[in-house]
Amino acid sequence: YGISMISFFPIMTNVVIFAVSIFILALFCRRQLLLEQPMLNIRVFKKYYFALGAVLIIVLQMVQFSMNIILPMLFENGLALSSLMAALLLFPSVLMCSVMTAVSGKIYDKIGGKTIIPLGFFIMFVFLLLLSRIQPTTPIVTIAVINTLVYFGIALAWAPNQSNALSQLETENRTHGIAIINTFIQLGAAIGTPLFVGLMTAGQNNYLKKAAVLDMPATQIQALYSGFHYAIIIASIIIA
């Protein structure tokens, strides 16, 4: 909730919301550590590569899920495309992700995760930076291709990262690991969408504050692109 309101609440209000949330999570973790048979064995986070993989799951899901929200906003509000056309422009990236997830799993079985996971994140980083440079004059096909390549990087890292994280755990702890991974997938989606939409809105509002003329359509469109640039740059920084 605090992230979804990041562009509306004062900084101190957001800090208080986050502090309360972290405190409640800390109480839950402490409770699980005191139980002989915990509902969720959070001791699995002692495995470094599992903990790292779980965090990367959040990052991947933040980008993957939020791109499906903010790009249609750009297509519909910035380029005046219909919802159907916006969905069709996203379809190649979904297809890429679906096909390459299976392929990346096979590659992981052959070479392991030390190469393919960093490669996936590097590809995401490069093409997110390119996506942050688009302008109202950029052809929509170019935007769709760049987005598809972002999803290519996501697909390279997604399945191998999960497999690599769970392989660090003993057999009896893998059910706890799967539960944590599934929870972190939902957490990444829950964090990413309001975060990047909030950042996009904040960037848009900052542009409008500096604009000389607010009621011109061109100003509104450029403000939308400015907000999109801001959100994607932050996404690139998180990936890096």
Tab-separated table of C-alpha atoms in Angstrom:
chain	number	residue	atom	x	y	z
A	1	TYR	CA	0.000	0.000	0.000
A	2	GLY	CA	2.835	2.386	0.870
A	3	ILE	CA	4.478	1.796	-2.498
A	4	SER	CA	1.204	2.301	-4.375
A	5	MET	CA	0.827	5.701	-2.728
A	6	ILE	CA	4.475	6.740	-3.089
A	7	SER	CA	3.601	9.654	-5.377
A	8	PHE	CA	0.720	10.900	-3.217
A	9	PHE	CA	1.806	10.636	0.424
A	10	PRO	CA	4.520	12.734	2.080
A	11	ILE	CA	7.867	11.002	2.553
A	12	MET	CA	7.420	10.597	6.302
A	13	THR	CA	4.022	8.928	5.845
A	14	ASN	CA	5.570	6.375	3.496
A	15	VAL	CA	8.424	5.801	5.937
A	16	VAL	CA	5.953	5.091	8.757
A	17	ILE	CA	3.974	2.646	6.594
A	18	PHE	CA	7.142	0.789	5.599
A	19	ALA	CA	8.392	0.731	9.188
A	20	VAL	CA	5.132	-0.793	10.442
A	21	SER	CA	5.213	-3.389	7.670
A	22	ILE	CA	8.790	-4.388	8.444
A	23	PHE	CA	7.994	-4.614	12.150
A	24	ILE	CA	5.072	-6.985	11.495
A	25	LEU	CA	7.246	-9.132	9.220
A	26	ALA	CA	9.925	-9.233	11.908
A	27	LEU	CA	7.366	-10.488	14.443
A	28	PHE	CA	6.276	-13.221	12.043
A	29	CYS	CA	9.879	-14.309	11.428
A	30	ARG	CA	10.645	-14.369	15.131
A	31	ARG	CA	7.562	-16.500	15.760
A	32	GLN	CA	8.609	-19.010	13.107
A	33	LEU	CA	12.106	-19.271	14.552
A	34	LEU	CA	10.719	-20.086	18.005
A	35	LEU	CA	8.438	-22.898	16.806
A	36	GLU	CA	9.713	-26.479	16.791
A	37	GLN	CA	7.655	-27.162	13.675
A	38	PRO	CA	7.323	-23.794	11.924
A	39	MET	CA	4.637	-23.158	9.365
A	40	LEU	CA	7.395	-21.745	7.165
A	41	ASN	CA	11.007	-22.675	7.799
A	42	ILE	CA	12.756	-19.379	7.178
A	43	ARG	CA	16.081	-20.894	8.209
A	44	VAL	CA	16.484	-21.859	4.573
A	45	PHE	CA	17.618	-18.260	4.028
A	46	LYS	CA	20.895	-19.282	5.648
A	47	LYS	CA	21.696	-20.846	2.279
A	48	TYR	CA	23.279	-17.896	0.495
A	49	TYR	CA	22.432	-18.875	-3.074
A	50	PHE	CA	18.849	-19.699	-2.159
A	51	ALA	CA	18.444	-16.299	-0.474
A	52	LEU	CA	20.020	-14.589	-3.494
A	53	GLY	CA	17.798	-16.507	-5.892
A	54	ALA	CA	14.689	-15.584	-3.894
A	55	VAL	CA	15.582	-11.882	-4.068
A	56	LEU	CA	16.236	-12.155	-7.805
A	57	ILE	CA	12.782	-13.713	-8.220
A	58	ILE	CA	11.281	-10.539	-6.749
A	59	VAL	CA	13.339	-8.360	-9.105
A	60	LEU	CA	12.398	-10.408	-12.175
A	61	GLN	CA	8.728	-10.426	-11.293
A	62	MET	CA	8.748	-6.694	-10.542
A	63	VAL	CA	9.973	-5.934	-14.050
A	64	GLN	CA	7.985	-8.612	-15.871
A	65	PHE	CA	4.632	-7.821	-14.293
A	66	SER	CA	4.955	-4.035	-14.281
A	67	MET	CA	5.954	-3.887	-17.955
A	68	ASN	CA	2.553	-5.384	-18.766
A	69	ILE	CA	0.983	-2.396	-17.026
A	70	ILE	CA	3.057	0.653	-17.882
A	71	LEU	CA	3.651	-0.149	-21.565
A	72	PRO	CA	-0.094	-0.352	-22.350
A	73	MET	CA	-0.478	2.947	-20.477
A	74	LEU	CA	2.111	4.432	-22.825
A	75	PHE	CA	0.556	2.870	-25.926
A	76	GLU	CA	-2.999	3.925	-25.113
A	77	ASN	CA	-2.416	7.357	-23.550
A	78	GLY	CA	0.723	8.389	-25.419
A	79	LEU	CA	0.158	6.868	-28.856
A	80	ALA	CA	-3.664	6.775	-28.800
A	81	LEU	CA	-3.743	3.061	-29.602
A	82	SER	CA	-6.690	0.840	-28.761
A	83	SER	CA	-6.524	-1.730	-25.975
A	84	LEU	CA	-6.516	-4.493	-28.591
A	85	MET	CA	-3.570	-2.980	-30.453
A	86	ALA	CA	-1.655	-2.505	-27.195
A	87	ALA	CA	-2.244	-6.152	-26.316
A	88	LEU	CA	-1.104	-7.284	-29.766
A	89	LEU	CA	2.117	-5.284	-29.389
A	90	LEU	CA	2.798	-7.110	-26.121
A	91	PHE	CA	2.040	-10.522	-27.597
A	92	PRO	CA	5.513	-11.117	-29.156
A	93	SER	CA	7.162	-10.588	-25.753
A	94	VAL	CA	4.771	-13.067	-24.112
A	95	LEU	CA	5.459	-15.580	-26.876
A	96	MET	CA	9.201	-15.045	-26.525
A	97	CYS	CA	9.024	-15.577	-22.770
A	98	SER	CA	6.921	-18.736	-23.125
A	99	VAL	CA	9.220	-20.372	-25.676
A	100	MET	CA	12.536	-19.304	-24.160
A	101	THR	CA	11.606	-20.351	-20.621
A	102	ALA	CA	11.570	-23.979	-21.778
A	103	VAL	CA	14.751	-23.509	-23.792
A	104	SER	CA	16.579	-21.785	-20.938
A	105	GLY	CA	15.694	-24.698	-18.642
A	106	LYS	CA	17.428	-27.089	-21.010
A	107	ILE	CA	20.446	-24.796	-21.266
A	108	TYR	CA	20.589	-24.652	-17.458
A	109	ASP	CA	20.633	-28.458	-17.296
A	110	LYS	CA	23.710	-28.465	-19.522
A	111	ILE	CA	25.808	-25.541	-18.255
A	112	GLY	CA	24.341	-24.576	-14.861
A	113	GLY	CA	23.249	-21.163	-13.675
A	114	LYS	CA	26.538	-19.263	-13.325
A	115	THR	CA	26.460	-18.148	-16.954
A	116	ILE	CA	22.857	-18.096	-18.082
A	117	ILE	CA	21.383	-16.203	-15.108
A	118	PRO	CA	23.832	-13.240	-15.248
A	119	LEU	CA	23.481	-13.227	-19.050
A	120	GLY	CA	19.718	-12.904	-18.726
A	121	PHE	CA	20.034	-9.986	-16.323
A	122	PHE	CA	22.621	-8.297	-18.556
A	123	ILE	CA	20.302	-8.533	-21.573
A	124	MET	CA	17.454	-7.110	-19.506
A	125	PHE	CA	19.655	-4.225	-18.337
A	126	VAL	CA	20.838	-3.301	-21.850
A	127	PHE	CA	17.400	-3.280	-23.449
A	128	LEU	CA	15.734	-1.554	-20.518
A	129	LEU	CA	18.244	1.249	-21.014
A	130	LEU	CA	17.295	1.374	-24.693
A	131	LEU	CA	13.614	1.397	-23.738
A	132	SER	CA	14.247	4.355	-21.440
A	133	ARG	CA	15.381	6.401	-24.462
A	134	ILE	CA	12.239	6.101	-26.580
A	135	GLN	CA	10.441	9.267	-27.685
A	136	PRO	CA	6.945	10.046	-29.053
A	137	THR	CA	8.463	9.759	-32.537
A	138	THR	CA	9.858	6.253	-31.927
A	139	PRO	CA	8.034	3.706	-34.147
A	140	ILE	CA	5.760	1.379	-32.196
A	141	VAL	CA	7.388	-1.639	-33.866
A	142	THR	CA	10.746	-0.560	-32.442
A	143	ILE	CA	9.243	-0.317	-28.949
A	144	ALA	CA	7.678	-3.779	-29.318
A	145	VAL	CA	10.970	-5.308	-30.490
A	146	ILE	CA	12.940	-3.781	-27.607
A	147	ASN	CA	10.331	-5.006	-25.135
A	148	THR	CA	10.508	-8.496	-26.642
A	149	LEU	CA	14.275	-8.510	-26.110
A	150	VAL	CA	13.748	-7.445	-22.487
A	151	TYR	CA	11.530	-10.502	-22.087
A	152	PHE	CA	14.183	-12.616	-23.792
A	153	GLY	CA	16.513	-11.704	-20.934
A	154	ILE	CA	13.772	-12.399	-18.371
A	155	ALA	CA	13.180	-15.844	-19.881
A	156	LEU	CA	16.884	-16.689	-19.784
A	157	ALA	CA	17.078	-15.940	-16.070
A	158	TRP	CA	13.616	-16.953	-14.798
A	159	ALA	CA	13.497	-20.761	-14.775
A	160	PRO	CA	17.250	-21.302	-14.200
A	161	ASN	CA	17.186	-18.956	-11.219
A	162	GLN	CA	14.341	-20.871	-9.572
A	163	SER	CA	15.969	-24.221	-10.243
A	164	ASN	CA	19.334	-23.008	-8.989
A	165	ALA	CA	17.829	-21.580	-5.789
A	166	LEU	CA	15.862	-24.722	-4.919
A	167	SER	CA	18.809	-27.001	-5.684
A	168	GLN	CA	20.669	-25.441	-2.731
A	169	LEU	CA	18.171	-26.901	-0.230
A	170	GLU	CA	17.969	-30.308	1.369
A	171	THR	CA	15.065	-32.494	0.194
A	172	GLU	CA	13.085	-32.012	3.423
A	173	ASN	CA	13.296	-28.221	3.073
A	174	ARG	CA	12.328	-27.928	-0.580
A	175	THR	CA	8.610	-27.637	0.147
A	176	HIS	CA	9.424	-24.622	2.327
A	177	GLY	CA	11.640	-23.280	-0.459
A	178	ILE	CA	8.872	-23.664	-3.042
A	179	ALA	CA	6.411	-21.893	-0.727
A	180	ILE	CA	8.867	-19.020	-0.260
A	181	ILE	CA	9.548	-18.758	-4.006
A	182	ASN	CA	5.814	-18.712	-4.790
A	183	THR	CA	5.283	-16.053	-2.125
A	184	PHE	CA	8.136	-13.956	-3.520
A	185	ILE	CA	6.641	-14.198	-7.025
A	186	GLN	CA	3.438	-12.657	-5.689
A	187	LEU	CA	5.452	-10.159	-3.650
A	188	GLY	CA	7.399	-9.062	-6.714
A	189	ALA	CA	4.185	-8.489	-8.666
A	190	ALA	CA	2.606	-6.673	-5.719
A	191	ILE	CA	5.646	-4.430	-5.264
A	192	GLY	CA	6.598	-3.859	-8.889
A	193	THR	CA	3.313	-2.655	-10.325
A	194	PRO	CA	2.518	0.093	-7.784
A	195	LEU	CA	6.197	1.043	-7.547
A	196	PHE	CA	6.724	1.614	-11.263
A	197	VAL	CA	3.272	3.088	-11.859
A	198	GLY	CA	3.923	5.410	-8.912
A	199	LEU	CA	7.338	6.348	-10.302
A	200	MET	CA	5.822	6.915	-13.727
A	201	THR	CA	3.176	9.184	-12.210
A	202	ALA	CA	5.786	11.033	-10.145
A	203	GLY	CA	7.976	11.601	-13.212
A	204	GLN	CA	4.974	12.776	-15.192
A	205	ASN	CA	3.934	15.209	-12.461
A	206	ASN	CA	7.484	16.568	-12.134
A	207	TYR	CA	7.576	17.282	-15.870
A	208	LEU	CA	4.217	19.067	-15.752
A	209	LYS	CA	5.368	21.232	-12.851
A	210	LYS	CA	8.195	22.559	-15.005
A	211	ALA	CA	6.167	22.881	-18.208
A	212	ALA	CA	5.200	26.357	-19.361
A	213	VAL	CA	1.946	25.328	-21.039
A	214	LEU	CA	-0.061	22.510	-19.452
A	215	ASP	CA	-3.170	22.312	-21.623
A	216	MET	CA	-1.436	21.363	-24.884
A	217	PRO	CA	-1.758	17.679	-25.933
A	218	ALA	CA	1.929	17.575	-26.880
A	219	THR	CA	2.892	18.621	-23.344
A	220	GLN	CA	0.730	15.896	-21.800
A	221	ILE	CA	2.202	13.258	-24.095
A	222	GLN	CA	5.779	14.376	-23.411
A	223	ALA	CA	5.025	14.308	-19.673
A	224	LEU	CA	3.816	10.713	-20.013
A	225	TYR	CA	7.021	9.743	-21.802
A	226	SER	CA	9.072	11.564	-19.173
A	227	GLY	CA	7.365	9.532	-16.451
A	228	PHE	CA	7.938	6.329	-18.428
A	229	HIS	CA	11.631	7.163	-18.816
A	230	TYR	CA	11.915	7.753	-15.079
A	231	ALA	CA	10.280	4.427	-14.197
A	232	ILE	CA	12.381	2.419	-16.671
A	233	ILE	CA	15.634	4.030	-15.541
A	234	ILE	CA	14.859	3.026	-11.955
A	235	ALA	CA	14.069	-0.503	-13.218
A	236	SER	CA	17.470	-0.584	-14.953
A	237	ILE	CA	19.194	0.490	-11.759
A	238	ILE	CA	17.413	-2.255	-9.782
A	239	ILE	CA	18.447	-4.851	-12.386
A	240	ALA	CA	22.047	-3.652	-12.297
